[in-house]
PDB file of C-alpha atoms in Angstrom:
ATOM      1  CA  UNK A 158    -106.211 -66.104  54.944  1.00  0.00           C
ATOM      2  CA  UNK A 159    -106.205 -62.318  55.217  1.00  0.00           C
ATOM      3  CA  UNK A 160    -102.523 -62.387  56.216  1.00  0.00           C
ATOM      4  CA  UNK A 161    -101.552 -64.510  53.203  1.00  0.00           C
ATOM      5  CA  UNK A 162    -103.466 -62.269  50.784  1.00  0.00           C
ATOM      6  CA  UNK A 163    -101.855 -59.171  52.281  1.00  0.00           C
ATOM      7  CA  UNK A 164     -98.383 -60.753  52.097  1.00  0.00           C
ATOM      8  CA  UNK A 165     -98.927 -61.778  48.463  1.00  0.00           C
ATOM      9  CA  UNK A 166    -100.171 -58.295  47.576  1.00  0.00           C
ATOM     10  CA  UNK A 167     -97.139 -56.693  49.250  1.00  0.00           C
ATOM     11  CA  UNK A 168     -94.707 -59.023  47.484  1.00  0.00           C
ATOM     12  CA  UNK A 169     -96.452 -58.280  44.195  1.00  0.00           C
ATOM     13  CA  UNK A 170     -95.926 -54.561  44.788  1.00  0.00           C
ATOM     14  CA  UNK A 171     -92.245 -55.137  45.507  1.00  0.00           C
ATOM     15  CA  UNK A 172     -91.783 -57.223  42.369  1.00  0.00           C
ATOM     16  CA  UNK A 173     -93.622 -54.625  40.320  1.00  0.00           C
ATOM     17  CA  UNK A 174     -91.432 -51.876  41.758  1.00  0.00           C
ATOM     18  CA  UNK A 175     -88.185 -53.661  40.965  1.00  0.00           C
ATOM     19  CA  UNK A 176     -89.340 -54.336  37.426  1.00  0.00           C
ATOM     20  CA  UNK A 177     -90.189 -50.672  36.981  1.00  0.00           C
ATOM     21  CA  UNK A 178     -86.811 -49.624  38.348  1.00  0.00           C
ATOM     22  CA  UNK A 179     -84.964 -51.928  35.970  1.00  0.00           C
ATOM     23  CA  UNK A 180     -86.734 -50.511  32.925  1.00  0.00           C
ATOM     24  CA  UNK A 181     -84.752 -47.220  32.881  1.00  0.00           C
ATOM     25  CA  UNK A 182     -81.170 -46.586  31.757  1.00  0.00           C
ATOM     26  CA  UNK A 183     -79.058 -48.902  33.833  1.00  0.00           C
ATOM     27  CA  UNK A 184     -75.520 -48.835  32.488  1.00  0.00           C
ATOM     28  CA  UNK A 185     -72.559 -48.223  34.749  1.00  0.00           C
ATOM     29  CA  UNK A 186     -69.303 -47.454  32.979  1.00  0.00           C
ATOM     30  CA  UNK A 187     -66.077 -48.273  34.795  1.00  0.00           C
ATOM     31  CA  UNK A 188     -62.814 -46.792  33.589  1.00  0.00           C
ATOM     32  CA  UNK A 189     -59.278 -47.361  34.745  1.00  0.00           C
ATOM     33  CA  UNK A 190     -55.758 -47.756  33.541  1.00  0.00           C
ATOM     34  CA  UNK A 191     -52.970 -50.291  33.911  1.00  0.00           C
ATOM     35  CA  UNK A 192     -49.502 -48.798  33.989  1.00  0.00           C
ATOM     36  CA  UNK A 193     -45.940 -49.842  34.719  1.00  0.00           C
ATOM     37  CA  UNK A 194     -45.989 -47.789  37.897  1.00  0.00           C
ATOM     38  CA  UNK A 195     -48.170 -45.632  40.024  1.00  0.00           C
ATOM     39  CA  UNK A 196     -47.371 -42.994  42.595  1.00  0.00           C
ATOM     40  CA  UNK A 197     -49.208 -41.438  45.507  1.00  0.00           C
ATOM     41  CA  UNK A 198     -50.674 -38.062  44.494  1.00  0.00           C
ATOM     42  CA  UNK A 199     -51.296 -35.061  46.731  1.00  0.00           C
ATOM     43  CA  UNK A 200     -52.287 -31.414  46.367  1.00  0.00           C
ATOM     44  CA  UNK A 201     -50.345 -28.942  48.525  1.00  0.00           C
ATOM     45  CA  UNK A 202     -49.180 -31.890  50.623  1.00  0.00           C
ATOM     46  CA  UNK A 203     -52.713 -33.170  51.241  1.00  0.00           C
ATOM     47  CA  UNK A 204     -53.773 -36.488  49.726  1.00  0.00           C
ATOM     48  CA  UNK A 205     -57.404 -36.397  50.903  1.00  0.00           C
ATOM     49  CA  UNK A 206     -59.892 -33.631  50.083  1.00  0.00           C
ATOM     50  CA  UNK A 207     -57.433 -30.794  49.481  1.00  0.00           C
ATOM     51  CA  UNK A 208     -58.662 -27.201  49.658  1.00  0.00           C
ATOM     52  CA  UNK A 209     -56.907 -24.291  47.940  1.00  0.00           C
ATOM     53  CA  UNK A 210     -57.696 -20.968  49.620  1.00  0.00           C
ATOM     54  CA  UNK A 211     -57.572 -17.873  47.417  1.00  0.00           C
ATOM     55  CA  UNK A 212     -56.962 -14.438  48.911  1.00  0.00           C
ATOM     56  CA  UNK A 213     -59.969 -12.128  49.017  1.00  0.00           C
ATOM     57  CA  UNK A 214     -60.460 -10.090  45.845  1.00  0.00           C
ATOM     58  CA  UNK A 215     -62.306  -6.785  45.618  1.00  0.00           C
ATOM     59  CA  UNK A 216     -65.190  -6.000  43.284  1.00  0.00           C
ATOM     60  CA  UNK A 217     -63.003  -3.208  41.857  1.00  0.00           C
ATOM     61  CA  UNK A 218     -60.391  -5.780  40.793  1.00  0.00           C
ATOM     62  CA  UNK A 219     -63.085  -7.698  38.905  1.00  0.00           C
ATOM     63  CA  UNK A 220     -65.102  -4.760  37.544  1.00  0.00           C
ATOM     64  CA  UNK A 221     -63.857  -4.877  33.941  1.00  0.00           C
ATOM     65  CA  UNK A 222     -64.826  -7.548  31.427  1.00  0.00           C
ATOM     66  CA  UNK A 223     -62.137 -10.233  31.274  1.00  0.00           C
ATOM     67  CA  UNK A 224     -60.489  -9.118  34.505  1.00  0.00           C
ATOM     68  CA  UNK A 225     -58.638 -11.601  36.700  1.00  0.00           C
ATOM     69  CA  UNK A 226     -57.406 -11.353  40.276  1.00  0.00           C
ATOM     70  CA  UNK A 227     -55.485 -13.111  43.032  1.00  0.00           C
ATOM     71  CA  UNK A 228     -53.722 -15.850  41.097  1.00  0.00           C
ATOM     72  CA  UNK A 229     -52.905 -18.578  43.607  1.00  0.00           C
ATOM     73  CA  UNK A 230     -50.410 -21.351  42.943  1.00  0.00           C
ATOM     74  CA  UNK A 231     -51.139 -24.896  44.051  1.00  0.00           C
ATOM     75  CA  UNK A 232     -48.776 -27.842  43.846  1.00  0.00           C
ATOM     76  CA  UNK A 233     -49.514 -31.345  42.612  1.00  0.00           C
ATOM     77  CA  UNK A 234     -46.965 -33.735  44.055  1.00  0.00           C
ATOM     78  CA  UNK A 235     -46.210 -37.394  43.499  1.00  0.00           C
ATOM     79  CA  UNK A 236     -44.394 -39.612  45.984  1.00  0.00           C
ATOM     80  CA  UNK A 237     -43.653 -43.307  46.284  1.00  0.00           C
ATOM     81  CA  UNK A 238     -42.834 -43.754  42.603  1.00  0.00           C
ATOM     82  CA  UNK A 239     -40.582 -46.709  41.775  1.00  0.00           C
ATOM     83  CA  UNK A 240     -37.610 -44.725  40.402  1.00  0.00           C
ATOM     84  CA  UNK A 241     -38.317 -45.350  36.733  1.00  0.00           C
ATOM     85  CA  UNK A 242     -38.129 -42.195  34.606  1.00  0.00           C
ATOM     86  CA  UNK A 243     -41.613 -40.889  33.893  1.00  0.00           C
ATOM     87  CA  UNK A 244     -43.507 -38.039  32.333  1.00  0.00           C
ATOM     88  CA  UNK A 245     -47.008 -37.498  33.639  1.00  0.00           C
ATOM     89  CA  UNK A 246     -50.025 -35.648  32.307  1.00  0.00           C
ATOM     90  CA  UNK A 247     -52.877 -34.213  34.354  1.00  0.00           C
ATOM     91  CA  UNK A 248     -56.486 -33.919  33.259  1.00  0.00           C
ATOM     92  CA  UNK A 249     -58.765 -31.562  35.182  1.00  0.00           C
ATOM     93  CA  UNK A 250     -62.530 -32.049  34.985  1.00  0.00           C
ATOM     94  CA  UNK A 251     -64.715 -29.324  36.459  1.00  0.00           C
ATOM     95  CA  UNK A 252     -67.849 -30.310  38.322  1.00  0.00           C
ATOM     96  CA  UNK A 253     -69.808 -27.225  37.154  1.00  0.00           C
ATOM     97  CA  UNK A 254     -68.236 -25.402  34.204  1.00  0.00           C
ATOM     98  CA  UNK A 255     -69.356 -22.276  32.343  1.00  0.00           C
ATOM     99  CA  UNK A 256     -69.307 -21.828  28.550  1.00  0.00           C
ATOM    100  CA  UNK A 257     -65.852 -20.236  28.769  1.00  0.00           C
ATOM    101  CA  UNK A 258     -64.333 -23.334  30.389  1.00  0.00           C
ATOM    102  CA  UNK A 259     -64.067 -21.857  33.888  1.00  0.00           C
ATOM    103  CA  UNK A 260     -65.432 -23.220  37.161  1.00  0.00           C
ATOM    104  CA  UNK A 261     -68.860 -21.750  37.869  1.00  0.00           C
ATOM    105  CA  UNK A 262     -69.270 -20.183  41.294  1.00  0.00           C
ATOM    106  CA  UNK A 263     -71.406 -22.694  43.206  1.00  0.00           C
ATOM    107  CA  UNK A 264     -71.401 -20.883  46.571  1.00  0.00           C
ATOM    108  CA  UNK A 265     -74.807 -20.321  48.140  1.00  0.00           C
ATOM    109  CA  UNK A 266     -75.615 -16.593  47.825  1.00  0.00           C
ATOM    110  CA  UNK A 267     -72.257 -16.278  46.106  1.00  0.00           C
ATOM    111  CA  UNK A 268     -70.615 -13.465  44.193  1.00  0.00           C
ATOM    112  CA  UNK A 269     -72.164 -12.898  40.762  1.00  0.00           C
ATOM    113  CA  UNK A 270     -70.207 -12.539  37.520  1.00  0.00           C
ATOM    114  CA  UNK A 271     -67.233 -14.395  39.016  1.00  0.00           C
ATOM    115  CA  UNK A 272     -65.766 -17.771  38.089  1.00  0.00           C
ATOM    116  CA  UNK A 273     -62.552 -19.620  38.859  1.00  0.00           C
ATOM    117  CA  UNK A 274     -59.994 -20.156  36.115  1.00  0.00           C
ATOM    118  CA  UNK A 275     -57.240 -22.781  36.205  1.00  0.00           C
ATOM    119  CA  UNK A 276     -53.833 -22.115  34.670  1.00  0.00           C
ATOM    120  CA  UNK A 277     -51.476 -24.869  33.496  1.00  0.00           C
ATOM    121  CA  UNK A 278     -48.518 -22.515  33.989  1.00  0.00           C
ATOM    122  CA  UNK A 279     -48.626 -20.052  36.893  1.00  0.00           C
ATOM    123  CA  UNK A 280     -48.220 -16.486  35.655  1.00  0.00           C
ATOM    124  CA  UNK A 281     -49.316 -17.317  32.104  1.00  0.00           C
ATOM    125  CA  UNK A 282     -52.819 -16.230  31.140  1.00  0.00           C
ATOM    126  CA  UNK A 283     -52.226 -17.975  27.810  1.00  0.00           C
ATOM    127  CA  UNK A 284     -52.131 -21.300  29.676  1.00  0.00           C
ATOM    128  CA  UNK A 285     -55.747 -21.111  30.880  1.00  0.00           C
ATOM    129  CA  UNK A 286     -57.215 -24.608  31.051  1.00  0.00           C
ATOM    130  CA  UNK A 287     -60.523 -25.021  29.209  1.00  0.00           C
ATOM    131  CA  UNK A 288     -62.490 -27.284  31.529  1.00  0.00           C
ATOM    132  CA  UNK A 289     -65.023 -27.974  28.765  1.00  0.00           C
ATOM    133  CA  UNK A 290     -62.408 -30.313  27.288  1.00  0.00           C
ATOM    134  CA  UNK A 291     -60.431 -33.171  28.771  1.00  0.00           C
ATOM    135  CA  UNK A 292     -57.158 -32.122  27.186  1.00  0.00           C
ATOM    136  CA  UNK A 293     -54.253 -33.193  29.402  1.00  0.00           C
ATOM    137  CA  UNK A 294     -51.713 -30.635  30.592  1.00  0.00           C
ATOM    138  CA  UNK A 295     -48.070 -31.189  31.470  1.00  0.00           C
ATOM    139  CA  UNK A 296     -47.530 -32.902  34.793  1.00  0.00           C
ATOM    140  CA  UNK A 297     -44.651 -34.098  36.934  1.00  0.00           C
ATOM    141  CA  UNK A 298     -41.484 -35.235  35.161  1.00  0.00           C
ATOM    142  CA  UNK A 299     -39.120 -37.578  37.007  1.00  0.00           C
ATOM    143  CA  UNK A 300     -35.647 -38.644  35.904  1.00  0.00           C
ATOM    144  CA  UNK A 301     -34.471 -42.222  36.457  1.00  0.00           C
ATOM    145  CA  UNK A 302     -33.855 -42.786  40.153  1.00  0.00           C
ATOM    146  CA  UNK A 303     -36.253 -40.066  41.333  1.00  0.00           C
ATOM    147  CA  UNK A 304     -39.204 -41.257  43.399  1.00  0.00           C
ATOM    148  CA  UNK A 305     -40.998 -37.956  44.010  1.00  0.00           C
ATOM    149  CA  UNK A 306     -41.587 -34.618  42.336  1.00  0.00           C
ATOM    150  CA  UNK A 307     -43.972 -31.709  41.950  1.00  0.00           C
ATOM    151  CA  UNK A 308     -45.573 -29.476  39.359  1.00  0.00           C
ATOM    152  CA  UNK A 309     -47.289 -26.145  39.968  1.00  0.00           C
ATOM    153  CA  UNK A 310     -50.635 -25.027  38.584  1.00  0.00           C
ATOM    154  CA  UNK A 311     -52.643 -21.932  39.486  1.00  0.00           C
ATOM    155  CA  UNK A 312     -56.217 -20.796  40.035  1.00  0.00           C
ATOM    156  CA  UNK A 313     -57.555 -17.246  39.876  1.00  0.00           C
ATOM    157  CA  UNK A 314     -60.793 -15.326  40.000  1.00  0.00           C
ATOM    158  CA  UNK A 315     -62.078 -14.253  36.588  1.00  0.00           C
ATOM    159  CA  UNK A 316     -64.967 -12.001  35.629  1.00  0.00           C
ATOM    160  CA  UNK A 317     -65.634 -12.684  31.958  1.00  0.00           C
ATOM    161  CA  UNK A 318     -68.471 -10.145  31.720  1.00  0.00           C
ATOM    162  CA  UNK A 319     -67.157  -7.759  34.387  1.00  0.00           C
ATOM    163  CA  UNK A 320     -69.268  -6.236  37.125  1.00  0.00           C
ATOM    164  CA  UNK A 321     -68.477  -8.775  39.844  1.00  0.00           C
ATOM    165  CA  UNK A 322     -70.569  -8.496  42.981  1.00  0.00           C
ATOM    166  CA  UNK A 323     -69.500  -9.294  46.535  1.00  0.00           C
ATOM    167  CA  UNK A 324     -69.996 -12.744  48.043  1.00  0.00           C
ATOM    168  CA  UNK A 325     -68.324 -16.090  48.577  1.00  0.00           C
ATOM    169  CA  UNK A 326     -66.793 -18.041  45.690  1.00  0.00           C
ATOM    170  CA  UNK A 327     -66.665 -21.828  45.543  1.00  0.00           C
ATOM    171  CA  UNK A 328     -65.782 -24.302  42.817  1.00  0.00           C
ATOM    172  CA  UNK A 329     -64.421 -27.813  42.587  1.00  0.00           C
ATOM    173  CA  UNK A 330     -62.516 -29.874  40.096  1.00  0.00           C
ATOM    174  CA  UNK A 331     -61.595 -33.519  39.797  1.00  0.00           C
ATOM    175  CA  UNK A 332     -58.240 -34.550  38.414  1.00  0.00           C
ATOM    176  CA  UNK A 333     -56.505 -37.622  37.044  1.00  0.00           C
ATOM    177  CA  UNK A 334     -52.781 -38.173  36.618  1.00  0.00           C
ATOM    178  CA  UNK A 335     -51.544 -40.533  33.914  1.00  0.00           C
ATOM    179  CA  UNK A 336     -47.972 -41.740  33.566  1.00  0.00           C
ATOM    180  CA  UNK A 337     -46.039 -42.290  30.356  1.00  0.00           C
TER     181      UNK A 337
END
């Protein structure tokens, strides 16, 4: 009898726990897109977990407010497209973004007063991508018959307030490519 009582008490706890877990917010939103074609996407030739390495910057380069350093181009490429003419758009979504729309430095014991800024057009400070929005930027354009192509973007260190300190810098961004 003791075993049955213990088993019933344990199952009651489990049922109570699942009811408590179900009482909170429990909505999962799934998003996707159906398109006439899709292509394989890669960053700098790497389709899985790409890493873009920036050259080392000095604190002197990032001492002044608004200073930037070591712009580094990275390439988004598409392959395996079906040959239909297409114009794509890219949306970048930062995982940790500051109020200025730049990637916050998430490195452990990282450099202070330094962020990472994405540029839609390499060499053009005016093309800085505000990661607080989901505004698409120009992507790969393919003419009829083309099955692959590339577009360049850039990333750079930025010190909005100035006074950067030494240390590692790390940031990450997710991206989505849509075809029109």
